mmCIF file with all atom_site columns, N, CA, C and O in Angstrom:
data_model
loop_
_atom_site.group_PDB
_atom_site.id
_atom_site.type_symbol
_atom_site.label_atom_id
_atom_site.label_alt_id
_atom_site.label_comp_id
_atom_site.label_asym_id
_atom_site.label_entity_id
_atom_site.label_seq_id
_atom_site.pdbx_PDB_ins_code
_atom_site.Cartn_x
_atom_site.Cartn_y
_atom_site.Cartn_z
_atom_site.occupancy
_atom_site.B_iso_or_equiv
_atom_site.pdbx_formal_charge
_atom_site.auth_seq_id
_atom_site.auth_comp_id
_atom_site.auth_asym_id
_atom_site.auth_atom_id
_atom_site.pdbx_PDB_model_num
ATOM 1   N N  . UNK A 1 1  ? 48.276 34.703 190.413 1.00 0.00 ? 1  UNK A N  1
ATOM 2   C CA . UNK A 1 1  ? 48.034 33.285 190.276 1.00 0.00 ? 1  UNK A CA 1
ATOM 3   C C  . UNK A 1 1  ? 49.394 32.564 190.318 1.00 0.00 ? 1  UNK A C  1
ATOM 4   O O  . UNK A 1 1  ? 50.102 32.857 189.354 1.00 0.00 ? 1  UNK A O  1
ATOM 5   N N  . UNK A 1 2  ? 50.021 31.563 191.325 1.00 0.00 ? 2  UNK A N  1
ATOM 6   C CA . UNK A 1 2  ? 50.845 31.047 191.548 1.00 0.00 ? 2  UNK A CA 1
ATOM 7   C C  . UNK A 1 2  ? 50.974 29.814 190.391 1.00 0.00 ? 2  UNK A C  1
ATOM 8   O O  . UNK A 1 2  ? 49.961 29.145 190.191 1.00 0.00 ? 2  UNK A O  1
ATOM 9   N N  . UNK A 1 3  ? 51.879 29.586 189.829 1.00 0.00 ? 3  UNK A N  1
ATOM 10  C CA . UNK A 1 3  ? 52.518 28.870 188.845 1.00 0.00 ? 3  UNK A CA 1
ATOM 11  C C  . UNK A 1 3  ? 53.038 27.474 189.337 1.00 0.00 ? 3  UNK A C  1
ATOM 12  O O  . UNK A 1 3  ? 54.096 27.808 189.871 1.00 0.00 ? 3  UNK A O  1
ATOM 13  N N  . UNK A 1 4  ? 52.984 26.701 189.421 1.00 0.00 ? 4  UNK A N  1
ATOM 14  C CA . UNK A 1 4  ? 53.806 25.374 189.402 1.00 0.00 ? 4  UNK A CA 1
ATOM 15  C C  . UNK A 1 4  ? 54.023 24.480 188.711 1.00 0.00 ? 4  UNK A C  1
ATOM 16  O O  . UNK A 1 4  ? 53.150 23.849 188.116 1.00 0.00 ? 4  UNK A O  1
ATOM 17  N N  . UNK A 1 5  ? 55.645 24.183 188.640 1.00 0.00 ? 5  UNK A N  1
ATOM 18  C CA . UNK A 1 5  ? 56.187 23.770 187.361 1.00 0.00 ? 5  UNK A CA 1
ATOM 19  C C  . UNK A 1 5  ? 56.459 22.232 188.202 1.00 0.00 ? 5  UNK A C  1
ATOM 20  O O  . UNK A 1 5  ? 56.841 22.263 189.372 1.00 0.00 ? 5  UNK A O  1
ATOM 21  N N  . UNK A 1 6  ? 56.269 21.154 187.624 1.00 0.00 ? 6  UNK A N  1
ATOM 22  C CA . UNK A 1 6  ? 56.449 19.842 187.838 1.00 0.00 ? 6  UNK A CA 1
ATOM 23  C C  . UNK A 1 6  ? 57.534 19.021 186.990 1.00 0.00 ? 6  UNK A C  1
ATOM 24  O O  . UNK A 1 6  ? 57.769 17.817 187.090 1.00 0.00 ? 6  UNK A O  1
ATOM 25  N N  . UNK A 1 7  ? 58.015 19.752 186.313 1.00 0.00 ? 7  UNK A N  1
ATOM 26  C CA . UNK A 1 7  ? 58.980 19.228 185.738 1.00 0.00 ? 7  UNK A CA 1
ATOM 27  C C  . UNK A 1 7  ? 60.158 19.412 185.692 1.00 0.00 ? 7  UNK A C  1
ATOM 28  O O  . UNK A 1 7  ? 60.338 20.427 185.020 1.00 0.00 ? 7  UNK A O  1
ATOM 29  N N  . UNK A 1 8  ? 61.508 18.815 186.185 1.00 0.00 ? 8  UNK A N  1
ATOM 30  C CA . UNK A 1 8  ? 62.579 19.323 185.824 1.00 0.00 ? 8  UNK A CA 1
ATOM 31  C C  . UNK A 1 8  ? 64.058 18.275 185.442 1.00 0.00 ? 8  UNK A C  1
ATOM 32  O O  . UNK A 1 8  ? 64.680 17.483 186.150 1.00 0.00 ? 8  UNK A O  1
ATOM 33  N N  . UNK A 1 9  ? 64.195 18.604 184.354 1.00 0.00 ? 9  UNK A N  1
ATOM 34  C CA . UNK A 1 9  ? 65.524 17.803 183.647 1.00 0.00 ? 9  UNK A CA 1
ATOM 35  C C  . UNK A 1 9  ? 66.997 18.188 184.088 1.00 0.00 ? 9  UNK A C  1
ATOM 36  O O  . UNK A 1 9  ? 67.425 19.340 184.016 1.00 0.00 ? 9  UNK A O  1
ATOM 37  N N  . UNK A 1 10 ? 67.654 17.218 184.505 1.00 0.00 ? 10 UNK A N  1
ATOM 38  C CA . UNK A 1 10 ? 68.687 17.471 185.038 1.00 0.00 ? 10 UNK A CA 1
ATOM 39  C C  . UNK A 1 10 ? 69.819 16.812 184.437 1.00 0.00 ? 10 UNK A C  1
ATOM 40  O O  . UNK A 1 10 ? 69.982 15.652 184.816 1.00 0.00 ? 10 UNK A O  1
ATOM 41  N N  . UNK A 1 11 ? 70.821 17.357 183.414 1.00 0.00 ? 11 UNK A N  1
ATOM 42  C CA . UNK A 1 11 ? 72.054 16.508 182.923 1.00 0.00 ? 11 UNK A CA 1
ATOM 43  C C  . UNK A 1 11 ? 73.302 16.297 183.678 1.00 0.00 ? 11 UNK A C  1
ATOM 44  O O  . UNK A 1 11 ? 73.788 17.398 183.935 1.00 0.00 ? 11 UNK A O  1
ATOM 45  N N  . UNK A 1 12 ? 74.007 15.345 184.131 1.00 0.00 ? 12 UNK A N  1
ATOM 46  C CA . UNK A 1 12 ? 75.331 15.528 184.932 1.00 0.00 ? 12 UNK A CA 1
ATOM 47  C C  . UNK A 1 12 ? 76.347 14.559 183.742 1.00 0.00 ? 12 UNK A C  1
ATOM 48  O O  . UNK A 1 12 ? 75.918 13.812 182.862 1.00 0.00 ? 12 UNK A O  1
ATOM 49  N N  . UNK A 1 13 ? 77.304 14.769 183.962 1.00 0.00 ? 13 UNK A N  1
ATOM 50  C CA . UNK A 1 13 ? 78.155 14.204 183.578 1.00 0.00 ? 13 UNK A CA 1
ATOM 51  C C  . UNK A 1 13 ? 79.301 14.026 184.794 1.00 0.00 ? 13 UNK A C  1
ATOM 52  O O  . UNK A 1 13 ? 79.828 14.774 185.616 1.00 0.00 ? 13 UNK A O  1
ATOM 53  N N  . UNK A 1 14 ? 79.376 12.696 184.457 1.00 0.00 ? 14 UNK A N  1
ATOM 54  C CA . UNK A 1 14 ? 80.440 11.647 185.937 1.00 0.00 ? 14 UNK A CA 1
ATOM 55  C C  . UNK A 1 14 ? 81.670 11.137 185.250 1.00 0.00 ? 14 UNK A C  1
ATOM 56  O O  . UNK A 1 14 ? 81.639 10.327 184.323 1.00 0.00 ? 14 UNK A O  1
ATOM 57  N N  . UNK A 1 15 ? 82.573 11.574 185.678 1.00 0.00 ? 15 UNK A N  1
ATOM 58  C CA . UNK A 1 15 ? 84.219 11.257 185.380 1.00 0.00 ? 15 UNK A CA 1
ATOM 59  C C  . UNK A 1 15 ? 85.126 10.669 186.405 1.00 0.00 ? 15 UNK A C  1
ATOM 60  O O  . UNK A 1 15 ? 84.981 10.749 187.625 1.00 0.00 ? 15 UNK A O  1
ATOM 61  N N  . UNK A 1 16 ? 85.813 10.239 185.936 1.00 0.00 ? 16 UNK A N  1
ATOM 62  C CA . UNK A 1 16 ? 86.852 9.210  187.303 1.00 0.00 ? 16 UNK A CA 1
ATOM 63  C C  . UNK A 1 16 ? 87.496 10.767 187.805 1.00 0.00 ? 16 UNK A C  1
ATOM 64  O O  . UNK A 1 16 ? 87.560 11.698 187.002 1.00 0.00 ? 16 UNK A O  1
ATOM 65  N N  . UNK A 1 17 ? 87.868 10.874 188.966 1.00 0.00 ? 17 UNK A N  1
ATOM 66  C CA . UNK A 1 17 ? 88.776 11.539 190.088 1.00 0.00 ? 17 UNK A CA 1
ATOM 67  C C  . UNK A 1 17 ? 90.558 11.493 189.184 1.00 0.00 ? 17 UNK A C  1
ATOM 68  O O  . UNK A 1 17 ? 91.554 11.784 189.847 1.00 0.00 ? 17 UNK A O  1
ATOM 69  N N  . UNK A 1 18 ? 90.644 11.228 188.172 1.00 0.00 ? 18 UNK A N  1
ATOM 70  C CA . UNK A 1 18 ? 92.004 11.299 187.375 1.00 0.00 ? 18 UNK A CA 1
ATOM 71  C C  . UNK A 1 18 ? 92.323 12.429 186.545 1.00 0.00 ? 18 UNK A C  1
ATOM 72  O O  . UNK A 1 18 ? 93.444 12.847 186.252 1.00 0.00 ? 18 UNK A O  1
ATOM 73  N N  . UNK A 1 19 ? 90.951 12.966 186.128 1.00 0.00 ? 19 UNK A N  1
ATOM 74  C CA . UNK A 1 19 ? 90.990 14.078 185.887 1.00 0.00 ? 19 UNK A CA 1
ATOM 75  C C  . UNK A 1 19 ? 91.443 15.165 186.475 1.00 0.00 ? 19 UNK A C  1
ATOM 76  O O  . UNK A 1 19 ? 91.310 15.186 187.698 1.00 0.00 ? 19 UNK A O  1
ATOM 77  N N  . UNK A 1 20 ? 92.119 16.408 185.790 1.00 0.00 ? 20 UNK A N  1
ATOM 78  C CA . UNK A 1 20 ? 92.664 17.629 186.702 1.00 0.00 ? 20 UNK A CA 1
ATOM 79  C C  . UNK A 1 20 ? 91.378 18.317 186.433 1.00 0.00 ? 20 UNK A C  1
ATOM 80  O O  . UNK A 1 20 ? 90.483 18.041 185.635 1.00 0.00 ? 20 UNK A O  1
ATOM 81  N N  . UNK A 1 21 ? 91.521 19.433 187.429 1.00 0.00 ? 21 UNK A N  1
ATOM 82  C CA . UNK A 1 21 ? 90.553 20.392 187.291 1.00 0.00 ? 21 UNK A CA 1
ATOM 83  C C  . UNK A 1 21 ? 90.263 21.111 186.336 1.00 0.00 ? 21 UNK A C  1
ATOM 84  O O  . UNK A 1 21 ? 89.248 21.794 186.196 1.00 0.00 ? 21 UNK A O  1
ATOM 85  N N  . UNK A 1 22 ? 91.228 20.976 185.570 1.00 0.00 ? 22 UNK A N  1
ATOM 86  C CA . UNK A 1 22 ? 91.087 21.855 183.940 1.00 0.00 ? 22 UNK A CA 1
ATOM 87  C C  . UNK A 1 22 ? 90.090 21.350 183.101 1.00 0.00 ? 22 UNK A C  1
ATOM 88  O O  . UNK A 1 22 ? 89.223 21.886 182.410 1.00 0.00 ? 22 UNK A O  1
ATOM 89  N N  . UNK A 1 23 ? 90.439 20.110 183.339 1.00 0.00 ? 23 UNK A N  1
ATOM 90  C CA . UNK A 1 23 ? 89.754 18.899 182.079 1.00 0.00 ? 23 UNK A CA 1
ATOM 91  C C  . UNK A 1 23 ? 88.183 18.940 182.990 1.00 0.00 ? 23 UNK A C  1
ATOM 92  O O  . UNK A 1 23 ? 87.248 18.741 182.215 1.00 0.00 ? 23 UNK A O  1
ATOM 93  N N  . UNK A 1 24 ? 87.875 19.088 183.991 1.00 0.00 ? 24 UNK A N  1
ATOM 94  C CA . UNK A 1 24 ? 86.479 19.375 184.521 1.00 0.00 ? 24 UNK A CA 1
ATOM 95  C C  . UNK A 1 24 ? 85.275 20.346 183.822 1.00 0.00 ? 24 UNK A C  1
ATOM 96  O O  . UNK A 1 24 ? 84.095 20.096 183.576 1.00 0.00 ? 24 UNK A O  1
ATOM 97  N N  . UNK A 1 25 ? 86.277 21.832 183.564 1.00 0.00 ? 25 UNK A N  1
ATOM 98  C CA . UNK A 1 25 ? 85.604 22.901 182.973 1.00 0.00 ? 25 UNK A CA 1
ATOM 99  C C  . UNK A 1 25 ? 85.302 22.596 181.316 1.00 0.00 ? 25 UNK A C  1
ATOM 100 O O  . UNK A 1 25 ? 84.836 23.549 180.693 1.00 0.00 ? 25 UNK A O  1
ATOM 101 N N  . UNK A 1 26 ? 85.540 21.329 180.569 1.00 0.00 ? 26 UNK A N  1
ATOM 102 C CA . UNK A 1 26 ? 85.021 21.362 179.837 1.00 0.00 ? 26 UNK A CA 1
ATOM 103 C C  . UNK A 1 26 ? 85.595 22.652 178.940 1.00 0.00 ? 26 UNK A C  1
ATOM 104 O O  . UNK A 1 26 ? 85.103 22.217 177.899 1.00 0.00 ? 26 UNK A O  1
ATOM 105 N N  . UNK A 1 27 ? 85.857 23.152 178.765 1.00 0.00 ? 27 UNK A N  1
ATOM 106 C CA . UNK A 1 27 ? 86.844 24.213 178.032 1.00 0.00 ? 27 UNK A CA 1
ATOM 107 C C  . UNK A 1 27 ? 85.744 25.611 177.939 1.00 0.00 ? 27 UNK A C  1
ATOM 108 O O  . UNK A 1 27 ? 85.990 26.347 176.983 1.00 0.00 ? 27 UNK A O  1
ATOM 109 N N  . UNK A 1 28 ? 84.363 26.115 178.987 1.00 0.00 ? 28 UNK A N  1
ATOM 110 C CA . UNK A 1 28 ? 83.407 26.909 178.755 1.00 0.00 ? 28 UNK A CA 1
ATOM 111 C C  . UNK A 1 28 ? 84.695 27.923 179.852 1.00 0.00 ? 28 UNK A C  1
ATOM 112 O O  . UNK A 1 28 ? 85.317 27.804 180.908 1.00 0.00 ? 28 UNK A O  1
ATOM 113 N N  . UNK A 1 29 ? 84.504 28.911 178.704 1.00 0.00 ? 29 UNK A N  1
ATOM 114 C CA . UNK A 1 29 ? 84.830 30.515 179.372 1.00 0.00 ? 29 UNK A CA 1
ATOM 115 C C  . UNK A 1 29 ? 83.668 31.018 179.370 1.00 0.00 ? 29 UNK A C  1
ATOM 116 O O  . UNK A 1 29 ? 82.660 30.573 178.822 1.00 0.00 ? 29 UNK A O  1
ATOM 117 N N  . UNK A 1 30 ? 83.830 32.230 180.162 1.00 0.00 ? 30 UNK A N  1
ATOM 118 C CA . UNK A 1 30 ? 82.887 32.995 180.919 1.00 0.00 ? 30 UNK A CA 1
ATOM 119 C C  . UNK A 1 30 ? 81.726 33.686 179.740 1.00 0.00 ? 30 UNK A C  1
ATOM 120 O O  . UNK A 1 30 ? 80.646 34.131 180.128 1.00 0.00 ? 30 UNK A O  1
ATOM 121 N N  . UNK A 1 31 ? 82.185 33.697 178.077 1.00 0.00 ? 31 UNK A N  1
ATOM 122 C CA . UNK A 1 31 ? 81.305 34.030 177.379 1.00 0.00 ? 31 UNK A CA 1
ATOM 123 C C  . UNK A 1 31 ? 80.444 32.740 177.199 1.00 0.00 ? 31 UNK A C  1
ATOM 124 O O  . UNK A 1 31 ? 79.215 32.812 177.211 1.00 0.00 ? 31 UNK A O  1
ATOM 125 N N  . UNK A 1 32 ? 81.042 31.677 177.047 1.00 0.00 ? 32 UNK A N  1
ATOM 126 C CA . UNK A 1 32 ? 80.217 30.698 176.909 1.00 0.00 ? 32 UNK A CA 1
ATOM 127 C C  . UNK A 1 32 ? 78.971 30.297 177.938 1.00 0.00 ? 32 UNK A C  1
ATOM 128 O O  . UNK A 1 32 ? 77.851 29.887 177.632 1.00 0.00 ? 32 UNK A O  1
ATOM 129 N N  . UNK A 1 33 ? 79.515 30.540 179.220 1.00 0.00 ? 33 UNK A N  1
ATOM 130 C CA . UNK A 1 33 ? 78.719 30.503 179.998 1.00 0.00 ? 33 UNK A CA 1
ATOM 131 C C  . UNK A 1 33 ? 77.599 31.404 180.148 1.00 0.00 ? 33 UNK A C  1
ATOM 132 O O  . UNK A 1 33 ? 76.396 31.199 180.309 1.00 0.00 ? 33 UNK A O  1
ATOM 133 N N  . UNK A 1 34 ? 78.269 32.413 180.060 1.00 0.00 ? 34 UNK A N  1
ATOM 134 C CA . UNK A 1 34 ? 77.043 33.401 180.062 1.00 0.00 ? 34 UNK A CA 1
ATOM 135 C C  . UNK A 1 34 ? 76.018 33.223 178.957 1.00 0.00 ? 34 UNK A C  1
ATOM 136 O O  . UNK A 1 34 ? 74.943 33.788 179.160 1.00 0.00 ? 34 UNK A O  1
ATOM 137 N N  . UNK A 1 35 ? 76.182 32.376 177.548 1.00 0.00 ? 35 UNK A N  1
ATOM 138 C CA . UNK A 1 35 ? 75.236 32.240 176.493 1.00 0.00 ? 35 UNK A CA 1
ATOM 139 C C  . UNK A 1 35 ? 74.378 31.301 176.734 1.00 0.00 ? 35 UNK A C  1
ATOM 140 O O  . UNK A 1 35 ? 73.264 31.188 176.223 1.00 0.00 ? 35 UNK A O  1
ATOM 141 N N  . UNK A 1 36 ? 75.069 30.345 177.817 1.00 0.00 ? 36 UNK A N  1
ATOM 142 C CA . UNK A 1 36 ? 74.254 29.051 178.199 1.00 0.00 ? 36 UNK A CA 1
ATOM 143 C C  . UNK A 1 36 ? 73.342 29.494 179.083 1.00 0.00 ? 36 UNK A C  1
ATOM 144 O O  . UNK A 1 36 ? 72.257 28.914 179.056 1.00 0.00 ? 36 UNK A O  1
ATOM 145 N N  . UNK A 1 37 ? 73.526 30.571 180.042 1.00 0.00 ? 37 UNK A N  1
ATOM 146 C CA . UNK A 1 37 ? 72.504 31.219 180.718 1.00 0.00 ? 37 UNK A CA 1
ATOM 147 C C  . UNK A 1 37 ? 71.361 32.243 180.077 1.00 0.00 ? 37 UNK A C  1
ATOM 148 O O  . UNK A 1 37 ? 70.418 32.670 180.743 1.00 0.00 ? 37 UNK A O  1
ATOM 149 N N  . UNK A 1 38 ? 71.600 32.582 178.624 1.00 0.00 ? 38 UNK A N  1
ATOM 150 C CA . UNK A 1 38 ? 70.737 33.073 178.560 1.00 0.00 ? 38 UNK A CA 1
ATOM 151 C C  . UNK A 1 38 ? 69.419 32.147 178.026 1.00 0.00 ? 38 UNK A C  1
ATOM 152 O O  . UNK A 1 38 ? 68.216 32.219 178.279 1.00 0.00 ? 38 UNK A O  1
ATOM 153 N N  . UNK A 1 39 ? 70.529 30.900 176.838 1.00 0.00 ? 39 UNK A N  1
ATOM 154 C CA . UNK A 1 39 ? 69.444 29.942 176.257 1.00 0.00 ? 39 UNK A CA 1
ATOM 155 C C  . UNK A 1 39 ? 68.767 29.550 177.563 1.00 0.00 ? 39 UNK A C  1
ATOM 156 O O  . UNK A 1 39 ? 67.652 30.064 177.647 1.00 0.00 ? 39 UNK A O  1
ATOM 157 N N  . UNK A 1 40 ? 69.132 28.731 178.697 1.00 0.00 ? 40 UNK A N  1
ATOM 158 C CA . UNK A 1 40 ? 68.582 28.402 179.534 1.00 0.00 ? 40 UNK A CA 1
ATOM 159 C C  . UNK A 1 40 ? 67.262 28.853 179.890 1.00 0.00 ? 40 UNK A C  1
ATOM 160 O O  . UNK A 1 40 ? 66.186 28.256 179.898 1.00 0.00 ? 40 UNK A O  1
ATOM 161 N N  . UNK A 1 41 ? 67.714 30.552 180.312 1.00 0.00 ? 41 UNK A N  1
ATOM 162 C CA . UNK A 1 41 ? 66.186 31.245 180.612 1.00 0.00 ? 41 UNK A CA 1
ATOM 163 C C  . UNK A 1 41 ? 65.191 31.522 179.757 1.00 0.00 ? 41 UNK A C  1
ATOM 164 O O  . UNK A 1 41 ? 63.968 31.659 179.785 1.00 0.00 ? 41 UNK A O  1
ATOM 165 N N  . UNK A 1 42 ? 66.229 31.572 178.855 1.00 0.00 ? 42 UNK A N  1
ATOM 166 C CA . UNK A 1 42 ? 64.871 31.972 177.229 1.00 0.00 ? 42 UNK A CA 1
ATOM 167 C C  . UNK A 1 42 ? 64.189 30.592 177.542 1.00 0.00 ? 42 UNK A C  1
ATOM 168 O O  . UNK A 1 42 ? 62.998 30.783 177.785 1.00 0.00 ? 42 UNK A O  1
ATOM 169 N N  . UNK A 1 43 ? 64.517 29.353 177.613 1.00 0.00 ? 43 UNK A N  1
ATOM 170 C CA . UNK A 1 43 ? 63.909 27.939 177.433 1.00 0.00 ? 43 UNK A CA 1
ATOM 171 C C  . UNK A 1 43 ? 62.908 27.910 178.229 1.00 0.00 ? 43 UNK A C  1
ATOM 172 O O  . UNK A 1 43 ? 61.833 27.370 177.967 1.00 0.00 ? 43 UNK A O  1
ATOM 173 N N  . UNK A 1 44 ? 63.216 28.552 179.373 1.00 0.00 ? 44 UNK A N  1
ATOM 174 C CA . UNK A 1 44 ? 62.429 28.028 180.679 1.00 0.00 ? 44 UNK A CA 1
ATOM 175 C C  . UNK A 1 44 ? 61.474 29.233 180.829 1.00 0.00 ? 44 UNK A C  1
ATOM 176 O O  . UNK A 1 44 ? 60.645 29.119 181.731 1.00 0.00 ? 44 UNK A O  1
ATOM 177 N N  . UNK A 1 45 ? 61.453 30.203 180.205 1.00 0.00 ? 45 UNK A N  1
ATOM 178 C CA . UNK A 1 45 ? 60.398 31.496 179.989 1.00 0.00 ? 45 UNK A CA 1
ATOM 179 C C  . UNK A 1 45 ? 59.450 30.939 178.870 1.00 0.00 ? 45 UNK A C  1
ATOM 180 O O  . UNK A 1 45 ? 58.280 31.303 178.985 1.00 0.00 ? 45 UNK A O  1
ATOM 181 N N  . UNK A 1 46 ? 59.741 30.123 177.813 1.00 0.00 ? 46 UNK A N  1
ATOM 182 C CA . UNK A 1 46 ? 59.112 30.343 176.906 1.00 0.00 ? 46 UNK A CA 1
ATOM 183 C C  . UNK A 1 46 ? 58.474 28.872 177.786 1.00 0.00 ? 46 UNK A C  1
ATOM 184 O O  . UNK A 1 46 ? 57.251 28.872 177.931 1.00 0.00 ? 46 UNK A O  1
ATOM 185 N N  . UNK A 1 47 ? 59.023 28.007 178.193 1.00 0.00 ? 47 UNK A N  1
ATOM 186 C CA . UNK A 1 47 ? 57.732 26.863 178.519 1.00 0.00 ? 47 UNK A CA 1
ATOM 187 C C  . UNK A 1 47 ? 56.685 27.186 179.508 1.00 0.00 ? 47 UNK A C  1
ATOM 188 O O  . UNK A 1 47 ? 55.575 26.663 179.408 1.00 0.00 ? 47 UNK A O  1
ATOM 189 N N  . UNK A 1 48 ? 57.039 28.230 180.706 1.00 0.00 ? 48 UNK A N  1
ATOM 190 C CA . UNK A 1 48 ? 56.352 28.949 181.628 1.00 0.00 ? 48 UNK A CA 1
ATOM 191 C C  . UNK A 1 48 ? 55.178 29.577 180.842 1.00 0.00 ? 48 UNK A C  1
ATOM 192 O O  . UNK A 1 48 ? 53.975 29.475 181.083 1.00 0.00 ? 48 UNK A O  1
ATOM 193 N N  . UNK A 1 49 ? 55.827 30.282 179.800 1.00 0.00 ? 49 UNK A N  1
ATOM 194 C CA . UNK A 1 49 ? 54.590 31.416 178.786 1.00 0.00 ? 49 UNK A CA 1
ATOM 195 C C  . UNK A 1 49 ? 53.660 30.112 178.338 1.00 0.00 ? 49 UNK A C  1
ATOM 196 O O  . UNK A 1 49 ? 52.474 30.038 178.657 1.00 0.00 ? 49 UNK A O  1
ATOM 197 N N  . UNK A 1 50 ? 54.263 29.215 177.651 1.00 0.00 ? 50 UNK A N  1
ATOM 198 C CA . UNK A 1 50 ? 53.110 28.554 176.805 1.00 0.00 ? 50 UNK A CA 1
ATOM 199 C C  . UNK A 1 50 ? 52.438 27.550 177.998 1.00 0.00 ? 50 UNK A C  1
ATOM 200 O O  . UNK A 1 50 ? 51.402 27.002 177.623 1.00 0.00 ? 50 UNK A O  1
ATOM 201 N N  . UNK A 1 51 ? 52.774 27.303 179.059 1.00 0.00 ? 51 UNK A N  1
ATOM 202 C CA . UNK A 1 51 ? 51.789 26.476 180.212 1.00 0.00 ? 51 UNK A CA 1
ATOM 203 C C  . UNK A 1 51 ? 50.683 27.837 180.423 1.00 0.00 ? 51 UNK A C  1
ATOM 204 O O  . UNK A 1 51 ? 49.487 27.864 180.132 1.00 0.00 ? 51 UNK A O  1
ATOM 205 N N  . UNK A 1 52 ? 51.275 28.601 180.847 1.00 0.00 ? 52 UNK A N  1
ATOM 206 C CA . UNK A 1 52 ? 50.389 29.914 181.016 1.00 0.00 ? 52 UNK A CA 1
ATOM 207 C C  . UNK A 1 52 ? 49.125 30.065 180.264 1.00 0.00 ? 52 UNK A C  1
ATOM 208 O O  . UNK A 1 52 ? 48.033 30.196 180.816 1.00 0.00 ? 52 UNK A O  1
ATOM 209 N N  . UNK A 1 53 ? 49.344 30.038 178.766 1.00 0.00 ? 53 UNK A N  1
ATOM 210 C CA . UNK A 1 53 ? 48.845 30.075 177.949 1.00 0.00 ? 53 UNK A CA 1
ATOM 211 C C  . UNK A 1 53 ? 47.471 28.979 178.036 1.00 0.00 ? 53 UNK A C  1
ATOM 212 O O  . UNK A 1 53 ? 46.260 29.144 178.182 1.00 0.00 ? 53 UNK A O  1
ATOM 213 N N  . UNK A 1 54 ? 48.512 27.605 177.834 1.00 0.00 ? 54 UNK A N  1
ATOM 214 C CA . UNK A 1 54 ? 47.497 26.566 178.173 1.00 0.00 ? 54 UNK A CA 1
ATOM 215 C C  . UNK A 1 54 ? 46.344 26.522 179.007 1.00 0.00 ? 54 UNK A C  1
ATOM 216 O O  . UNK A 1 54 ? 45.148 26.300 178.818 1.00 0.00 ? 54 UNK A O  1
ATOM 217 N N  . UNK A 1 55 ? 47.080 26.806 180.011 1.00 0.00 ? 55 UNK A N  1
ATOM 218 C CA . UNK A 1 55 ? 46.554 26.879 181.425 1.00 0.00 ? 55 UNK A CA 1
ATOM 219 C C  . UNK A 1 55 ? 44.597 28.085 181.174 1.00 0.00 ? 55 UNK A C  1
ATOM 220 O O  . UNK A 1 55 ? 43.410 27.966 181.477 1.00 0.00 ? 55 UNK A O  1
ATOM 221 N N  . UNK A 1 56 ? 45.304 28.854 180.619 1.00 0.00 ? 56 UNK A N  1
ATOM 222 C CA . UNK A 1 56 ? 44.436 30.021 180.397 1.00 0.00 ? 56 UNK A CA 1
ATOM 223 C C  . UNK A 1 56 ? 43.264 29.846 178.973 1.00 0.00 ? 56 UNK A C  1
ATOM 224 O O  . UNK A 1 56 ? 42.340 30.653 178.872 1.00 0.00 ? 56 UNK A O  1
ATOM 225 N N  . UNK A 1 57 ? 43.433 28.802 178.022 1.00 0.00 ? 57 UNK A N  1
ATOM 226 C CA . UNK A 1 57 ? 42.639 28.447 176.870 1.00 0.00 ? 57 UNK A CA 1
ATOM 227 C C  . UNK A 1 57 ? 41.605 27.415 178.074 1.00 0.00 ? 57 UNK A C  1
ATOM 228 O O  . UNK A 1 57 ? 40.415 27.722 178.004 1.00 0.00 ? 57 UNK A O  1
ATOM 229 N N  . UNK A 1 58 ? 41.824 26.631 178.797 1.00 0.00 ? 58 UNK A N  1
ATOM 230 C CA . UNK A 1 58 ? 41.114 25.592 179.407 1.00 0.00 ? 58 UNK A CA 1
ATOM 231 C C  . UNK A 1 58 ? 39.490 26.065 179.876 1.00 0.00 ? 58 UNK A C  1
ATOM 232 O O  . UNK A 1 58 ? 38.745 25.253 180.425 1.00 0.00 ? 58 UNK A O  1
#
């Protein structure tokens, strides 16, 4: 059964061109990043599971 998700949130953050490239990265090293990838998927697994869910009480 094919899934479709209709929703998606997108944050950016916009800075003047004065900035160096350092000050871009926001100060995330590669552990940080990698933690943001896992919350991410945990987030987006657990809203998939509970539409699922929904989807399946109806």
């Amino acid at each position: 059964m094919p899934i479709e998700i209709k929703e998606l949130h997108i944050k950016a953050v916009i800075t003047s061109e004065n900035h160096t490239r350092e000050n871009r990265n926001n100060g995330f090293d590669k552990a940080d990043v990698i933690k943001l990838k896992k919350e991410l998927t945990n987030e987006v697994l657990a809203e998939v599971l509970r539409r699922m869910k929904q989807r399946n009480e109806r």
